[in-house]
Coordinates of C-alpha atoms and ligand atoms in Angstrom, one line a residue:
M300 CA -42.6 40.5 -4.3
A301 CA -40.2 38.0 -6.0
E302 CA -41.5 36.3 -9.6
A303 CA -40.7 33.5 -7.2
D304 CA -42.6 33.8 -5.0
L305 CA -45.7 34.5 -7.3
V306 CA -45.1 31.6 -8.6
E307 CA -44.9 29.6 -6.0
D308 CA -48.4 30.1 -5.8
Y309 CA -49.6 27.5 -8.4
H310 CA -46.9 25.1 -7.5
P311 CA -48.3 22.9 -5.1
V312 CA -47.9 19.6 -6.8
T313 CA -46.0 17.6 -4.3
A314 CA -47.3 13.5 -5.0
A315 CA -46.9 13.5 -8.5
Q316 CA -43.8 15.2 -8.8
R317 CA -42.3 12.6 -6.2
R318 CA -42.6 10.2 -9.0
L319 CA -41.6 11.6 -11.8
P320 CA -38.4 10.0 -13.4
E321 CA -35.2 10.8 -12.2
R322 CA -34.2 10.8 -16.3
L323 CA -36.1 11.8 -18.9
V324 CA -36.0 9.8 -22.6
L325 CA -37.9 11.5 -24.7
W326 CA -38.4 10.0 -27.3
D327 CA -39.4 11.9 -30.7
E328 CA -42.1 10.0 -33.3
T329 CA -42.1 13.2 -35.9
L330 CA -40.6 11.3 -38.4
R331 CA -42.0 8.2 -38.4
D332 CA -45.8 8.7 -36.9
G333 CA -45.4 12.1 -37.9
E334 CA -44.7 11.5 -41.3
Q335 CA -47.3 9.3 -41.3
T336 CA -50.2 12.3 -40.8
P337 CA -52.3 12.3 -44.3
G338 CA -50.8 13.8 -46.7
V339 CA -47.5 14.3 -45.4
R340 CA -44.0 13.3 -46.5
F341 CA -40.3 14.7 -46.0
S342 CA -37.4 14.5 -48.5
A343 CA -34.3 13.0 -46.7
E344 CA -32.9 16.3 -46.7
E345 CA -35.5 17.4 -44.4
K346 CA -35.6 14.5 -42.1
L347 CA -31.9 15.1 -41.8
Q348 CA -32.8 18.7 -41.7
I349 CA -35.1 18.0 -38.5
A350 CA -33.3 15.3 -37.0
E351 CA -30.2 17.6 -36.4
L352 CA -32.5 20.4 -34.9
L353 CA -34.5 17.6 -32.6
S354 CA -30.9 16.4 -31.9
E355 CA -29.5 20.1 -30.6
V356 CA -32.8 21.0 -29.2
G357 CA -32.0 17.8 -26.4
V358 CA -34.3 14.8 -27.7
S359 CA -32.5 11.6 -26.5
V360 CA -34.4 8.9 -29.3
I361 CA -34.9 10.0 -32.7
N362 CA -37.2 7.3 -34.6
A363 CA -36.1 8.4 -38.2
G364 CA -38.5 5.7 -40.4
I365 CA -38.7 2.5 -41.3
P366 CA -36.0 1.3 -43.3
V367 CA -38.3 -1.7 -45.1
V368 CA -41.1 0.8 -46.7
S369 CA -38.5 2.3 -49.7
P370 CA -35.2 2.1 -50.6
D371 CA -35.1 6.2 -50.1
E372 CA -36.9 5.8 -46.6
A373 CA -33.8 3.3 -46.1
R374 CA -31.5 5.9 -47.5
A375 CA -32.7 8.7 -45.4
V376 CA -32.9 6.7 -42.5
R377 CA -29.1 5.8 -42.8
R378 CA -28.2 9.2 -43.3
V379 CA -29.7 10.5 -40.0
A380 CA -28.1 7.4 -38.3
E381 CA -24.6 8.7 -40.3
A382 CA -25.1 12.5 -39.5
G383 CA -23.5 11.6 -35.9
L384 CA -26.2 13.3 -33.9
R385 CA -25.9 13.1 -29.7
A386 CA -29.4 11.5 -29.8
K387 CA -29.8 8.1 -30.7
I388 CA -31.2 6.7 -34.1
L389 CA -33.8 4.5 -34.1
A390 CA -35.8 2.6 -36.8
A391 CA -39.2 0.6 -36.7
A392 CA -39.9 -3.1 -37.6
R393 CA -42.5 -4.9 -38.2
T394 CA -41.8 -8.6 -36.0
V395 CA -40.7 -9.7 -39.6
P396 CA -37.5 -11.2 -40.4
R397 CA -36.7 -8.5 -43.8
D398 CA -38.4 -5.9 -41.4
V399 CA -35.5 -6.2 -39.1
E400 CA -32.8 -6.8 -41.4
A401 CA -33.7 -3.6 -42.9
V402 CA -33.2 -2.0 -39.5
I403 CA -29.8 -3.9 -38.7
D404 CA -28.7 -2.7 -42.4
S405 CA -29.6 1.0 -42.0
G406 CA -26.9 1.5 -39.5
V407 CA -29.1 3.0 -36.4
S408 CA -28.4 1.7 -32.7
H409 CA -31.6 1.4 -31.4
I410 CA -35.0 -1.2 -33.0
A411 CA -38.6 -0.7 -32.1
I412 CA -40.0 -4.0 -32.7
F413 CA -44.1 -3.6 -33.5
V414 CA -47.1 -5.6 -33.9
A415 CA -50.5 -5.9 -32.6
A416 CA -51.7 -6.8 -29.8
S417 CA -55.6 -6.8 -29.9
R418 CA -58.3 -9.4 -30.2
V419 CA -59.4 -6.7 -33.4
H420 CA -56.5 -6.5 -34.9
L421 CA -55.0 -9.9 -34.9
R422 CA -58.4 -11.3 -36.6
F423 CA -59.1 -8.7 -38.6
K424 CA -55.5 -7.3 -40.0
L425 CA -52.8 -9.8 -39.2
K426 CA -54.7 -13.0 -38.8
M427 CA -52.3 -14.2 -36.9
T428 CA -53.3 -16.4 -33.4
P429 CA -51.8 -15.0 -30.3
D430 CA -49.2 -17.9 -30.4
E431 CA -48.2 -17.1 -33.9
V432 CA -47.5 -13.0 -32.7
L433 CA -45.6 -14.2 -29.3
A434 CA -43.2 -16.8 -31.6
A435 CA -43.0 -13.4 -34.4
S436 CA -42.2 -11.6 -31.7
I437 CA -39.9 -13.8 -29.7
A438 CA -37.5 -14.0 -32.8
S439 CA -37.7 -10.9 -34.0
V440 CA -36.4 -9.4 -30.6
R441 CA -33.6 -12.3 -30.4
R442 CA -32.3 -11.3 -33.9
A443 CA -31.7 -7.8 -33.2
K444 CA -30.3 -8.3 -29.4
D445 CA -28.1 -10.5 -31.6
A446 CA -27.1 -7.6 -33.9
G447 CA -26.2 -5.3 -31.3
L448 CA -29.0 -3.4 -31.2
H449 CA -31.2 -1.6 -28.1
V450 CA -34.5 -2.7 -28.2
A451 CA -37.5 -1.4 -27.8
F452 CA -40.3 -3.5 -28.6
V453 CA -44.3 -2.2 -28.9
T454 CA -47.4 -3.5 -29.6
E455 CA -50.0 -1.4 -31.4
D456 CA -53.2 -1.1 -29.1
T457 CA -52.2 -2.7 -26.7
V458 CA -54.9 -0.6 -24.0
R459 CA -57.6 -2.8 -25.4
A460 CA -55.7 -6.1 -25.8
P461 CA -56.6 -8.6 -23.3
F462 CA -54.5 -8.1 -20.0
D463 CA -53.5 -11.8 -19.7
F464 CA -52.2 -12.2 -23.7
V465 CA -49.9 -8.6 -23.1
E466 CA -48.9 -10.4 -19.7
R467 CA -47.7 -13.2 -21.4
L468 CA -46.4 -11.1 -24.9
Y469 CA -44.3 -8.1 -23.1
T470 CA -43.0 -10.8 -20.5
A471 CA -41.4 -12.8 -22.5
V472 CA -40.3 -10.3 -25.0
Q473 CA -38.5 -9.0 -22.3
E474 CA -36.7 -12.2 -21.7
A475 CA -35.8 -12.5 -24.5
G476 CA -33.7 -9.1 -24.1
A477 CA -36.1 -6.4 -24.9
D478 CA -34.7 -3.4 -23.2
R479 CA -37.6 -1.1 -23.1
L480 CA -41.2 -2.2 -23.3
V481 CA -43.6 0.2 -25.0
V482 CA -47.2 0.8 -24.2
A483 CA -49.6 2.4 -26.9
D484 CA -53.1 3.9 -26.7
T485 CA -53.2 4.1 -30.5
V486 CA -56.4 5.2 -31.0
G487 CA -56.6 7.2 -28.4
V488 CA -59.1 6.0 -25.7
M489 CA -57.3 6.3 -22.8
T490 CA -58.3 9.3 -20.2
P491 CA -55.6 10.4 -17.7
L492 CA -57.3 8.4 -14.9
T493 CA -57.8 5.0 -17.0
F494 CA -54.5 5.1 -18.3
R495 CA -53.3 5.2 -14.7
W496 CA -54.8 2.3 -13.7
Y497 CA -53.5 0.8 -16.9
L498 CA -49.9 2.1 -16.5
E499 CA -49.7 0.6 -12.4
E500 CA -51.3 -3.0 -13.8
F501 CA -49.0 -3.0 -16.3
V502 CA -45.6 -2.5 -14.2
R503 CA -47.3 -4.8 -11.5
R504 CA -47.8 -7.9 -13.9
V505 CA -44.9 -7.1 -16.2
R506 CA -42.3 -5.6 -13.9
P507 CA -40.8 -3.8 -17.3
R508 CA -37.3 -3.1 -16.9
E509 CA -37.9 0.0 -18.8
L510 CA -41.3 1.8 -19.8
S511 CA -42.8 4.0 -22.7
V512 CA -45.6 5.1 -23.7
H513 CA -47.3 6.1 -27.5
C514 CA -50.4 8.1 -26.8
H515 CA -53.0 9.0 -30.0
N516 CA -54.7 12.7 -29.7
D517 CA -58.2 10.9 -30.7
F518 CA -59.9 12.6 -28.0
G519 CA -57.7 15.9 -27.3
M520 CA -56.2 13.4 -24.5
A521 CA -53.0 12.4 -25.9
T522 CA -50.8 14.8 -23.7
A523 CA -52.2 14.4 -20.7
N524 CA -52.3 10.8 -20.8
T525 CA -48.5 11.0 -21.7
L526 CA -47.9 13.2 -18.7
T527 CA -49.5 10.8 -16.7
A528 CA -47.7 7.8 -17.5
V529 CA -45.0 10.5 -16.7
E530 CA -46.3 11.2 -13.4
L531 CA -46.0 7.9 -12.9
G532 CA -42.5 7.3 -13.3
V533 CA -42.4 6.2 -17.0
V534 CA -39.3 6.9 -18.8
A535 CA -39.6 7.4 -22.5
P536 CA -42.8 9.1 -23.7
H537 CA -42.8 9.3 -27.2
V538 CA -44.2 12.7 -28.8
C539 CA -44.1 14.1 -32.1
V540 CA -43.4 18.0 -32.6
N541 CA -46.7 20.4 -33.2
G542 CA -48.5 17.2 -32.3
L543 CA -47.9 15.4 -35.8
G544 CA -49.2 12.2 -36.4
E545 CA -52.2 9.5 -37.5
R546 CA -55.7 11.1 -37.7
A547 CA -55.6 13.3 -34.8
G548 CA -52.1 13.0 -34.4
N549 CA -50.2 12.3 -30.9
A550 CA -48.7 13.7 -27.9
S551 CA -47.1 17.0 -28.6
L552 CA -43.6 17.8 -27.6
E553 CA -43.8 21.4 -26.8
E554 CA -46.5 20.6 -25.3
L555 CA -44.9 17.7 -22.5
V556 CA -42.0 19.1 -21.7
L557 CA -43.5 22.8 -21.3
A558 CA -45.7 21.6 -18.8
L559 CA -43.1 19.4 -17.0
E560 CA -40.9 21.9 -17.1
T561 CA -43.1 24.8 -15.8
L562 CA -46.0 23.2 -13.9
Y563 CA -43.9 21.1 -12.3
G564 CA -40.4 22.5 -12.6
Y565 CA -38.9 19.8 -13.5
R566 CA -35.2 19.3 -16.0
T567 CA -36.6 17.8 -18.9
G568 CA -32.8 18.7 -20.3
I569 CA -34.5 19.8 -23.0
R570 CA -33.4 24.0 -25.2
T571 CA -37.2 24.8 -24.7
E572 CA -36.3 28.6 -25.7
R573 CA -35.3 26.8 -29.3
L574 CA -38.8 24.8 -29.4
Y575 CA -40.7 27.2 -31.8
E576 CA -37.6 27.1 -34.4
L577 CA -37.9 23.7 -34.5
S578 CA -42.4 23.9 -34.7
R579 CA -42.0 26.5 -37.5
L580 CA -39.3 24.0 -39.4
V581 CA -41.6 21.0 -39.0
E582 CA -44.4 23.2 -40.0
E583 CA -43.3 24.0 -43.8
C584 CA -41.6 20.3 -44.0
S585 CA -44.8 18.7 -43.1
G586 CA -47.2 21.2 -44.6
I587 CA -49.5 21.1 -41.9
P588 CA -50.4 24.8 -40.6
L589 CA -50.2 25.5 -36.8
P590 CA -53.8 26.1 -35.4
P591 CA -54.1 30.1 -34.4
N592 CA -55.3 28.0 -30.8
K593 CA -52.5 25.5 -30.7
A594 CA -50.6 26.0 -27.0
L595 CA -47.5 26.8 -26.9
V596 CA -46.9 27.3 -31.1
G597 CA -50.2 28.5 -32.1
Y598 CA -50.4 32.3 -33.1
N599 CA -52.2 33.2 -30.5
A600 CA -51.0 31.7 -27.5
F601 CA -49.3 34.5 -26.5
S602 CA -51.5 37.1 -27.6
H603 CA -53.7 39.7 -25.8
E604 CA -56.0 41.4 -27.3
A605 CA -59.3 42.1 -24.8
G606 CA -59.6 44.9 -22.7
I607 CA -59.0 43.7 -19.1
H608 CA -56.5 40.8 -20.6
A609 CA -54.3 43.2 -22.1
H610 CA -54.6 45.9 -18.8
G611 CA -53.2 43.0 -16.4
I612 CA -50.7 41.7 -18.8
L613 CA -49.4 45.4 -19.1
A614 CA -49.5 45.4 -15.4
H615 CA -48.1 41.6 -14.9
T616 CA -47.8 39.2 -17.7
L617 CA -48.6 36.3 -14.7
T618 CA -52.0 37.7 -15.1
Y619 CA -53.5 35.8 -18.2
E620 CA -49.7 34.3 -18.7
P621 CA -48.3 31.0 -16.8
L622 CA -45.4 30.9 -18.9
Q623 CA -42.8 33.5 -20.2
P624 CA -43.1 33.6 -24.2
E625 CA -39.1 33.3 -24.3
S626 CA -39.3 30.4 -22.8
V627 CA -40.4 28.9 -26.2
G628 CA -38.5 31.4 -28.4
R629 CA -41.4 33.1 -28.7
R630 CA -42.7 37.3 -28.0
R631 CA -45.6 38.5 -26.7
A632 CA -47.9 39.9 -29.1
M633 CA -50.8 43.1 -28.1
I634 CA -53.5 43.2 -30.9
L635 CA -55.8 45.8 -31.6
G636 CA -59.4 45.4 -32.2
K637 CA -62.6 45.4 -31.2
H638 CA -62.3 43.9 -27.8
S639 CA -59.1 46.7 -27.5
G640 CA -59.1 48.7 -24.4
R641 CA -57.4 51.7 -22.7
A642 CA -54.4 50.4 -21.3
A643 CA -53.1 48.5 -24.8
V644 CA -53.7 51.8 -27.0
L645 CA -52.1 54.3 -23.9
E646 CA -49.5 51.4 -24.6
K647 CA -49.5 51.7 -28.2
L648 CA -49.2 55.3 -28.2
K649 CA -46.3 55.1 -26.7
E650 CA -44.2 53.8 -29.6
R651 CA -44.4 57.1 -30.7
G652 CA -43.7 59.2 -27.5
L653 CA -47.5 60.1 -27.4
E654 CA -50.2 60.9 -25.0
A655 CA -53.5 61.2 -25.2
P656 CA -55.8 63.5 -22.9
E657 CA -59.5 61.3 -21.4
D658 CA -61.5 63.4 -24.2
R659 CA -59.3 62.3 -27.2
L660 CA -58.4 58.7 -25.9
V661 CA -62.2 58.1 -25.9
D662 CA -62.4 59.3 -29.3
L663 CA -59.6 57.0 -30.3
L664 CA -61.3 53.7 -28.8
G665 CA -64.5 54.7 -30.5
R666 CA -62.2 55.2 -34.0
L667 CA -60.7 51.9 -33.3
K668 CA -64.1 49.6 -32.4
T669 CA -65.8 50.9 -35.1
A670 CA -62.3 50.6 -37.9
A671 CA -62.5 46.8 -36.5
E672 CA -65.9 45.7 -36.8
S673 CA -65.7 47.1 -40.0
R674 CA -63.2 45.6 -41.7
P675 CA -64.3 43.0 -44.6
K676 CA -64.5 39.8 -43.9
D677 CA -64.2 38.7 -47.4
D678 CA -60.2 37.3 -47.2
V679 CA -61.5 35.3 -44.6
A680 CA -63.9 33.3 -47.0
R681 CA -61.0 33.3 -49.6
F682 CA -58.2 31.8 -47.0
L683 CA -61.1 29.1 -45.6
A684 CA -61.8 28.1 -48.8
E685 CA -58.2 27.3 -50.4
Y686 CA -57.6 26.3 -46.7
R687 CA -60.3 24.2 -47.0
A688 CA -59.6 22.7 -50.7
R689 CA -56.2 21.9 -49.7
F690 CA -56.7 19.4 -47.0
E691 CA -60.1 17.8 -47.5
D692 CA -57.7 16.2 -50.0
P693 CA -53.7 16.5 -49.5
G694 CA -53.2 13.4 -51.8
V695 CA -53.0 12.5 -55.4
T696 CA -56.1 14.1 -56.6
D697 CA -59.4 11.5 -58.3
E698 CA -58.0 12.7 -61.8
E699 CA -54.3 12.1 -60.9
F700 CA -54.9 8.7 -59.9
W701 CA -57.1 7.5 -62.7
K702 CA -54.7 8.7 -64.9
L703 CA -51.7 6.7 -63.1
V704 CA -54.7 3.4 -63.5
D705 CA -55.2 3.8 -67.5
A706 CA -51.5 4.5 -67.4
A707 CA -50.2 0.9 -65.5
G708 CA -53.3 -0.9 -68.0
I709 CA -55.8 -1.6 -65.6
R710 CA -59.2 -1.8 -67.9
A711 CA -62.8 -2.6 -67.2
V712 CA -63.6 -6.4 -66.8
R713 CA -66.0 -7.2 -69.6
A714 CA -69.5 -8.9 -67.8
Ligands
MN890 MN1 -48.9 5.8 -33.3

């Protein structure tokens, strides 16, 4: 049976496929939301290196950062903007004039203008009325359009905001010239079905020229929700390499792309065979190690130990793998351990041109299990202790902080 026929068996998607967008504008947030991951900072050099690879891989839009944050950040954004990459370079701004000017000065072609939308954000964080948010948004969009930028308008916490306000705000900024509207599930409270309802309602009420989504992973559904959006025709999904981002992160670039490519046969325009290289680069620059069980790019994603699984894989890889590891630039690993069976062991013996009669094979399997089960676990404890110490407090230590306080001349107030 041909490979294509075997794959057909799990490709019955028809209805969803019909609404996939004609082209995908993959919008990467690794250098902005990804950098906002606790403890993560990218140097200008690292931002450029990551941006170059993102562009080579085929990402359409790269959010390089927020220039108003610091002179260093502004310089980093400028370097990415001037690197002559194929991807469009975007920078972000609040609905504050100096933020927008900083983006205009940074030399990028695209801007994302953001403001919060929900009642809790307006009342407690922005301390602005809906009318004030509306006025600031329109003014910022107009200014950016006058400067010749492609403008995306984003609200934080869109999905928890009153829909009437969302409709009024987005309709107004679109009339003011916004090219692309972004719906954000800032605290990751959507589910695929809820998000489908939300987006259909949004499209009906706002009629966006072009729609984009920004999904967070607080309940582990960022990729699923983003995929739902693309299934509904959303053109410009936000993603981060390795799912980096605030708190539990954003939708992961590699998961969204491979789901579309593999499950729907959709062409994203991404060179998927370079995604592992991209993932490793971001792992190194961010210092956030990939969980072993992370889809597609985690160490275990194409590893097999259990006897039944190894046997199946050796017979045909489609038995226990939905896609070939090479499609993301990886290789399959057969792990020998407690759960190994004869098929994996016989395969391993072939490496040295060895064969084993049944009784010797049974003896070897027994020895293998014993060896695996008796391996000491103190190295595991040591590794976890170091890992936990690092991630329980990845920022400046308390000791460092109080020294800085002292150096800044802050003294206790006398009672
Ligand atoms: Mn975010």
